[in-house]
Amino acid sequence: MKLYGAAYSRAGRCIWMLEEIGQPYDHVGTSPRGETRTPQMLKLNPNGHVPVLDDNGYVIWESLAINQYLAEKTGILWPAGAQAHGQIAQWSLWAMTEVEPHLVTMLMHMMFLPEAQRSPAAIEQAKAALGKPMQVLDQHLAGRAYLLGTDFNVGDLNVCSVLGLAAMLHYDFSPFASVGGWLGRCNGRPAAQRFQKIAQEAMAKMG
Ligand SMILES: N[C@@H](CCC(=O)N[C@@H](CS)C(=O)NCC(=O)O)C(=O)O
């Protein structure tokens, strides 16, 4: 099992999952800044992105799909039943389509765009837009420990890892108390803590 992608990139989501599984894996810290479009990497993922997982010749990309594959393959964080699987896909796709685009806008205008192109208005707009899906999540989590009820599963891991970007951008979760409590439970898991340490070390090496 080999995972490509620097731990501070979206590959971190899969490192968290691999740490939950607890079996040995190879990690290649392919940098998203210029190493994802080599002929060898494009052969693995023609999109030129990381993460990519190579499971003994079976290659899969898209961070949250990789996690779902790993959960189904190992049975870890993978509850039984079509309805549970439907809910896991629902929340994972929701995180990717309803949440992540606003976070990417914030990231671009707060950190990545050249100073002259950054727009405080775009940041405020994205923050306001993010409040809507956060309200949906907050209402859903009221009275529930995790997305599907009492147990943490790969759906929680996927959604929480997408929201990791919000924490990095110091997004204020205080109006969403149920989300805040759930984030604490998910991020407090030993595997999540190990992943965060790996990501911090990778970030420090990057400088
Ligand atoms: N939806 C994809 C997005 C992958 C993605 O955009 N990865 C970035 C790193 S976070 C990347 O590889 N960027 C390098 C590039 O596009 O050249 C996923 O979640 O796996």
mmCIF file of C-alpha atoms and ligand atoms in Angstrom:
data_model
loop_
_atom_site.group_PDB
_atom_site.id
_atom_site.type_symbol
_atom_site.label_atom_id
_atom_site.label_comp_id
_atom_site.label_asym_id
_atom_site.label_seq_id
_atom_site.Cartn_x
_atom_site.Cartn_y
_atom_site.Cartn_z
ATOM 1 C CA MET A 1 0.000 0.000 0.000
ATOM 2 C CA LYS A 2 1.596 3.255 -1.124
ATOM 3 C CA LEU A 3 0.129 6.737 -0.644
ATOM 4 C CA TYR A 4 1.448 9.654 -2.689
ATOM 5 C CA GLY A 5 1.030 13.232 -1.447
ATOM 6 C CA ALA A 6 2.551 15.568 1.119
ATOM 7 C CA ALA A 7 0.887 15.252 4.529
ATOM 8 C CA TYR A 8 -0.037 18.964 4.582
ATOM 9 C CA SER A 9 -2.002 18.566 1.302
ATOM 10 C CA ARG A 10 -5.351 16.798 0.825
ATOM 11 C CA ALA A 11 -3.319 13.577 1.146
ATOM 12 C CA GLY A 12 -3.477 14.248 4.902
ATOM 13 C CA ARG A 13 -7.091 13.042 4.824
ATOM 14 C CA CYS A 14 -5.887 9.605 3.685
ATOM 15 C CA ILE A 15 -2.981 9.560 6.124
ATOM 16 C CA TRP A 16 -5.527 9.960 8.903
ATOM 17 C CA MET A 17 -7.496 6.985 7.496
ATOM 18 C CA LEU A 18 -4.347 4.875 7.113
ATOM 19 C CA GLU A 19 -3.423 5.679 10.716
ATOM 20 C CA GLU A 20 -6.915 4.527 11.797
ATOM 21 C CA ILE A 21 -6.368 1.223 9.966
ATOM 22 C CA GLY A 22 -3.048 0.775 11.728
ATOM 23 C CA GLN A 23 -1.350 -1.430 9.137
ATOM 24 C CA PRO A 24 2.063 -0.504 7.673
ATOM 25 C CA TYR A 25 1.962 1.705 4.568
ATOM 26 C CA ASP A 26 4.518 3.505 2.406
ATOM 27 C CA HIS A 27 4.185 7.244 2.229
ATOM 28 C CA VAL A 28 5.712 9.229 -0.623
ATOM 29 C CA GLY A 29 5.496 12.924 0.252
ATOM 30 C CA THR A 30 4.917 14.107 -3.348
ATOM 31 C CA SER A 31 4.767 17.897 -3.211
ATOM 32 C CA PRO A 32 1.696 19.578 -4.719
ATOM 33 C CA ARG A 33 4.068 22.347 -5.727
ATOM 34 C CA GLY A 34 5.504 20.898 -8.910
ATOM 35 C CA GLU A 35 5.852 17.154 -8.313
ATOM 36 C CA THR A 36 2.354 15.964 -9.241
ATOM 37 C CA ARG A 37 2.700 16.418 -12.991
ATOM 38 C CA THR A 38 5.769 14.335 -13.772
ATOM 39 C CA PRO A 39 5.160 11.621 -16.404
ATOM 40 C CA GLN A 40 5.244 8.980 -13.635
ATOM 41 C CA MET A 41 2.661 10.821 -11.498
ATOM 42 C CA LEU A 42 0.407 11.650 -14.471
ATOM 43 C CA LYS A 43 0.345 7.944 -15.276
ATOM 44 C CA LEU A 44 -1.075 7.330 -11.786
ATOM 45 C CA ASN A 45 -3.436 10.313 -11.780
ATOM 46 C CA PRO A 46 -4.001 12.078 -15.121
ATOM 47 C CA ASN A 47 -5.476 15.044 -13.197
ATOM 48 C CA GLY A 48 -2.005 15.863 -11.901
ATOM 49 C CA HIS A 49 -3.163 15.902 -8.272
ATOM 50 C CA VAL A 50 -2.398 14.148 -5.010
ATOM 51 C CA PRO A 51 -3.432 12.100 -3.118
ATOM 52 C CA VAL A 52 -3.085 8.874 -5.073
ATOM 53 C CA LEU A 53 -3.212 5.413 -3.499
ATOM 54 C CA ASP A 54 -1.501 2.450 -5.130
ATOM 55 C CA ASP A 55 -2.733 -0.721 -3.453
ATOM 56 C CA ASN A 56 -0.538 -3.389 -4.966
ATOM 57 C CA GLY A 57 -1.227 -2.188 -8.532
ATOM 58 C CA TYR A 58 -4.818 -1.047 -7.933
ATOM 59 C CA VAL A 59 -4.665 2.748 -8.303
ATOM 60 C CA ILE A 60 -7.301 5.130 -6.960
ATOM 61 C CA TRP A 61 -7.389 8.941 -6.595
ATOM 62 C CA GLU A 62 -9.757 11.516 -4.985
ATOM 63 C CA SER A 63 -9.076 11.779 -1.255
ATOM 64 C CA LEU A 64 -12.525 10.881 0.050
ATOM 65 C CA ALA A 65 -12.994 8.019 -2.449
ATOM 66 C CA ILE A 66 -9.633 6.603 -1.314
ATOM 67 C CA ASN A 67 -10.864 6.673 2.291
ATOM 68 C CA GLN A 68 -14.139 4.984 1.395
ATOM 69 C CA TYR A 69 -12.223 2.287 -0.509
ATOM 70 C CA LEU A 70 -9.906 1.713 2.462
ATOM 71 C CA ALA A 71 -12.853 1.495 4.863
ATOM 72 C CA GLU A 72 -14.757 -0.976 2.697
ATOM 73 C CA LYS A 73 -11.654 -3.065 2.001
ATOM 74 C CA THR A 74 -10.665 -3.386 5.669
ATOM 75 C CA GLY A 75 -14.087 -3.143 7.303
ATOM 76 C CA ILE A 76 -12.632 -0.444 9.586
ATOM 77 C CA LEU A 77 -14.910 2.597 10.208
ATOM 78 C CA TRP A 78 -17.326 0.920 7.748
ATOM 79 C CA PRO A 79 -20.719 0.123 9.288
ATOM 80 C CA ALA A 80 -22.880 -2.542 7.673
ATOM 81 C CA GLY A 81 -25.755 -1.867 5.274
ATOM 82 C CA ALA A 82 -26.689 0.012 2.120
ATOM 83 C CA GLN A 83 -28.387 2.792 4.092
ATOM 84 C CA ALA A 84 -25.261 3.479 6.146
ATOM 85 C CA HIS A 85 -23.164 3.461 2.966
ATOM 86 C CA GLY A 86 -25.619 5.871 1.354
ATOM 87 C CA GLN A 87 -25.295 8.249 4.317
ATOM 88 C CA ILE A 88 -21.495 8.040 4.205
ATOM 89 C CA ALA A 89 -21.514 8.934 0.484
ATOM 90 C CA GLN A 90 -24.084 11.675 1.132
ATOM 91 C CA TRP A 91 -22.007 13.434 3.794
ATOM 92 C CA SER A 92 -18.706 12.929 1.954
ATOM 93 C CA LEU A 93 -20.076 14.385 -1.308
ATOM 94 C CA TRP A 94 -21.729 17.172 0.667
ATOM 95 C CA ALA A 95 -18.405 18.109 2.267
ATOM 96 C CA MET A 96 -16.680 18.157 -1.110
ATOM 97 C CA THR A 97 -19.368 20.134 -2.971
ATOM 98 C CA GLU A 98 -21.130 22.306 -0.361
ATOM 99 C CA VAL A 99 -18.274 23.062 2.025
ATOM 100 C CA GLU A 100 -14.861 22.762 0.386
ATOM 101 C CA PRO A 101 -15.334 25.394 -2.393
ATOM 102 C CA HIS A 102 -15.942 28.145 0.220
ATOM 103 C CA LEU A 103 -12.863 27.045 2.152
ATOM 104 C CA VAL A 104 -10.755 27.091 -1.011
ATOM 105 C CA THR A 105 -11.933 30.654 -1.760
ATOM 106 C CA MET A 106 -10.936 31.701 1.765
ATOM 107 C CA LEU A 107 -7.579 29.945 1.466
ATOM 108 C CA MET A 108 -6.792 31.615 -1.858
ATOM 109 C CA HIS A 109 -7.665 35.115 -0.643
ATOM 110 C CA MET A 110 -6.085 34.715 2.805
ATOM 111 C CA MET A 111 -2.868 32.907 1.866
ATOM 112 C CA PHE A 112 -2.170 31.901 -1.709
ATOM 113 C CA LEU A 113 -3.041 34.717 -4.127
ATOM 114 C CA PRO A 114 -0.521 37.516 -4.616
ATOM 115 C CA GLU A 115 -1.289 40.309 -2.126
ATOM 116 C CA ALA A 116 -2.685 42.629 -4.832
ATOM 117 C CA GLN A 117 -5.272 40.069 -5.953
ATOM 118 C CA ARG A 118 -6.624 39.272 -2.463
ATOM 119 C CA SER A 119 -10.120 40.490 -1.735
ATOM 120 C CA PRO A 120 -11.461 40.945 1.821
ATOM 121 C CA ALA A 121 -14.970 41.016 0.294
ATOM 122 C CA ALA A 122 -14.457 37.567 -1.256
ATOM 123 C CA ILE A 123 -13.347 36.242 2.151
ATOM 124 C CA GLU A 124 -16.432 37.686 3.870
ATOM 125 C CA GLN A 125 -18.704 36.302 1.142
ATOM 126 C CA ALA A 126 -17.182 32.821 1.453
ATOM 127 C CA LYS A 127 -17.459 32.932 5.273
ATOM 128 C CA ALA A 128 -21.131 33.902 5.027
ATOM 129 C CA ALA A 129 -21.803 31.184 2.454
ATOM 130 C CA LEU A 130 -20.074 28.579 4.645
ATOM 131 C CA GLY A 131 -22.445 29.449 7.490
ATOM 132 C CA LYS A 132 -25.313 27.783 5.603
ATOM 133 C CA PRO A 133 -23.871 24.255 5.353
ATOM 134 C CA MET A 134 -22.465 24.655 8.886
ATOM 135 C CA GLN A 135 -25.988 25.271 10.132
ATOM 136 C CA VAL A 136 -27.161 22.114 8.366
ATOM 137 C CA LEU A 137 -24.360 20.109 9.991
ATOM 138 C CA ASP A 138 -24.998 21.682 13.396
ATOM 139 C CA GLN A 139 -28.703 20.826 13.295
ATOM 140 C CA HIS A 140 -27.936 17.274 12.226
ATOM 141 C CA LEU A 141 -25.390 16.760 15.014
ATOM 142 C CA ALA A 142 -27.615 18.145 17.773
ATOM 143 C CA GLY A 143 -28.267 15.124 20.016
ATOM 144 C CA ARG A 144 -25.906 12.871 18.045
ATOM 145 C CA ALA A 145 -22.304 12.037 18.901
ATOM 146 C CA TYR A 146 -21.434 11.309 15.257
ATOM 147 C CA LEU A 147 -23.002 11.684 11.806
ATOM 148 C CA LEU A 148 -24.721 8.289 11.867
ATOM 149 C CA GLY A 149 -25.435 8.253 15.598
ATOM 150 C CA THR A 150 -23.232 6.748 18.261
ATOM 151 C CA ASP A 151 -20.144 5.544 16.367
ATOM 152 C CA PHE A 152 -17.370 7.314 14.469
ATOM 153 C CA ASN A 153 -17.044 6.087 10.870
ATOM 154 C CA VAL A 154 -15.315 7.041 7.618
ATOM 155 C CA GLY A 155 -18.058 9.608 6.879
ATOM 156 C CA ASP A 156 -17.106 11.537 10.037
ATOM 157 C CA LEU A 157 -13.434 11.252 9.117
ATOM 158 C CA ASN A 158 -14.090 12.578 5.599
ATOM 159 C CA VAL A 159 -16.216 15.538 6.673
ATOM 160 C CA CYS A 160 -13.977 16.422 9.611
ATOM 161 C CA SER A 161 -10.850 16.272 7.451
ATOM 162 C CA VAL A 162 -12.380 18.646 4.876
ATOM 163 C CA LEU A 163 -13.220 21.008 7.751
ATOM 164 C CA GLY A 164 -9.573 20.842 8.858
ATOM 165 C CA LEU A 165 -8.966 23.639 6.397
ATOM 166 C CA ALA A 166 -11.474 25.848 8.257
ATOM 167 C CA ALA A 167 -9.624 25.359 11.538
ATOM 168 C CA MET A 168 -6.372 26.254 9.808
ATOM 169 C CA LEU A 169 -8.013 29.483 8.579
ATOM 170 C CA HIS A 170 -9.254 30.246 12.131
ATOM 171 C CA TYR A 171 -12.908 29.976 11.109
ATOM 172 C CA ASP A 172 -15.126 30.764 14.090
ATOM 173 C CA PHE A 173 -17.140 27.624 14.904
ATOM 174 C CA SER A 174 -18.580 29.115 18.123
ATOM 175 C CA PRO A 175 -22.092 29.707 16.647
ATOM 176 C CA PHE A 176 -22.186 25.960 15.868
ATOM 177 C CA ALA A 177 -21.833 24.284 19.258
ATOM 178 C CA SER A 178 -22.747 20.758 18.118
ATOM 179 C CA VAL A 179 -20.212 20.972 15.275
ATOM 180 C CA GLY A 180 -17.596 22.206 17.756
ATOM 181 C CA GLY A 181 -18.174 19.263 20.119
ATOM 182 C CA TRP A 182 -18.093 16.748 17.250
ATOM 183 C CA LEU A 183 -14.875 18.267 15.828
ATOM 184 C CA GLY A 184 -13.289 17.863 19.263
ATOM 185 C CA ARG A 185 -14.331 14.195 19.463
ATOM 186 C CA CYS A 186 -13.086 13.405 15.931
ATOM 187 C CA ASN A 187 -9.799 15.327 16.170
ATOM 188 C CA GLY A 188 -9.099 13.893 19.625
ATOM 189 C CA ARG A 189 -8.801 10.334 18.281
ATOM 190 C CA PRO A 190 -5.276 8.908 18.625
ATOM 191 C CA ALA A 191 -5.024 8.315 14.842
ATOM 192 C CA ALA A 192 -6.091 11.932 14.171
ATOM 193 C CA GLN A 193 -3.438 13.156 16.606
ATOM 194 C CA ARG A 194 -0.779 11.021 14.899
ATOM 195 C CA PHE A 195 -1.826 12.402 11.497
ATOM 196 C CA GLN A 196 -1.699 15.990 12.789
ATOM 197 C CA LYS A 197 1.842 15.430 14.059
ATOM 198 C CA ILE A 198 2.889 13.994 10.669
ATOM 199 C CA ALA A 199 1.314 16.994 8.876
ATOM 200 C CA GLN A 200 2.958 19.530 11.209
ATOM 201 C CA GLU A 201 6.355 17.908 10.677
ATOM 202 C CA ALA A 202 5.859 17.984 6.886
ATOM 203 C CA MET A 203 4.814 21.649 7.076
ATOM 204 C CA ALA A 204 7.870 22.522 9.181
ATOM 205 C CA LYS A 205 10.169 20.785 6.669
ATOM 206 C CA MET A 206 8.546 22.765 3.837
ATOM 207 C CA GLY A 207 9.539 25.977 5.727
HETATM 208 N N1 LIG B 1 -10.643 16.603 -5.211
HETATM 209 C C1 LIG B 1 -9.274 16.179 -5.162
HETATM 210 C C2 LIG B 1 -8.378 17.405 -5.180
HETATM 211 C C3 LIG B 1 -6.908 17.050 -5.272
HETATM 212 C C4 LIG B 1 -6.028 18.299 -5.310
HETATM 213 O O1 LIG B 1 -6.409 19.357 -5.851
HETATM 214 N N2 LIG B 1 -4.815 18.171 -4.765
HETATM 215 C C5 LIG B 1 -3.850 19.278 -4.753
HETATM 216 C C6 LIG B 1 -3.104 19.258 -3.421
HETATM 217 S S1 LIG B 1 -4.140 19.609 -2.040
HETATM 218 C C7 LIG B 1 -2.809 19.063 -5.833
HETATM 219 O O2 LIG B 1 -2.392 17.960 -6.072
HETATM 220 N N3 LIG B 1 -2.325 20.160 -6.452
HETATM 221 C C8 LIG B 1 -1.222 20.121 -7.382
HETATM 222 C C9 LIG B 1 -1.613 20.470 -8.780
HETATM 223 O O3 LIG B 1 -2.813 20.607 -9.077
HETATM 224 O O4 LIG B 1 -0.701 20.630 -9.575
HETATM 225 C C10 LIG B 1 -9.056 15.328 -3.898
HETATM 226 O O5 LIG B 1 -9.712 15.599 -2.884
HETATM 227 O O6 LIG B 1 -8.248 14.384 -3.921
#
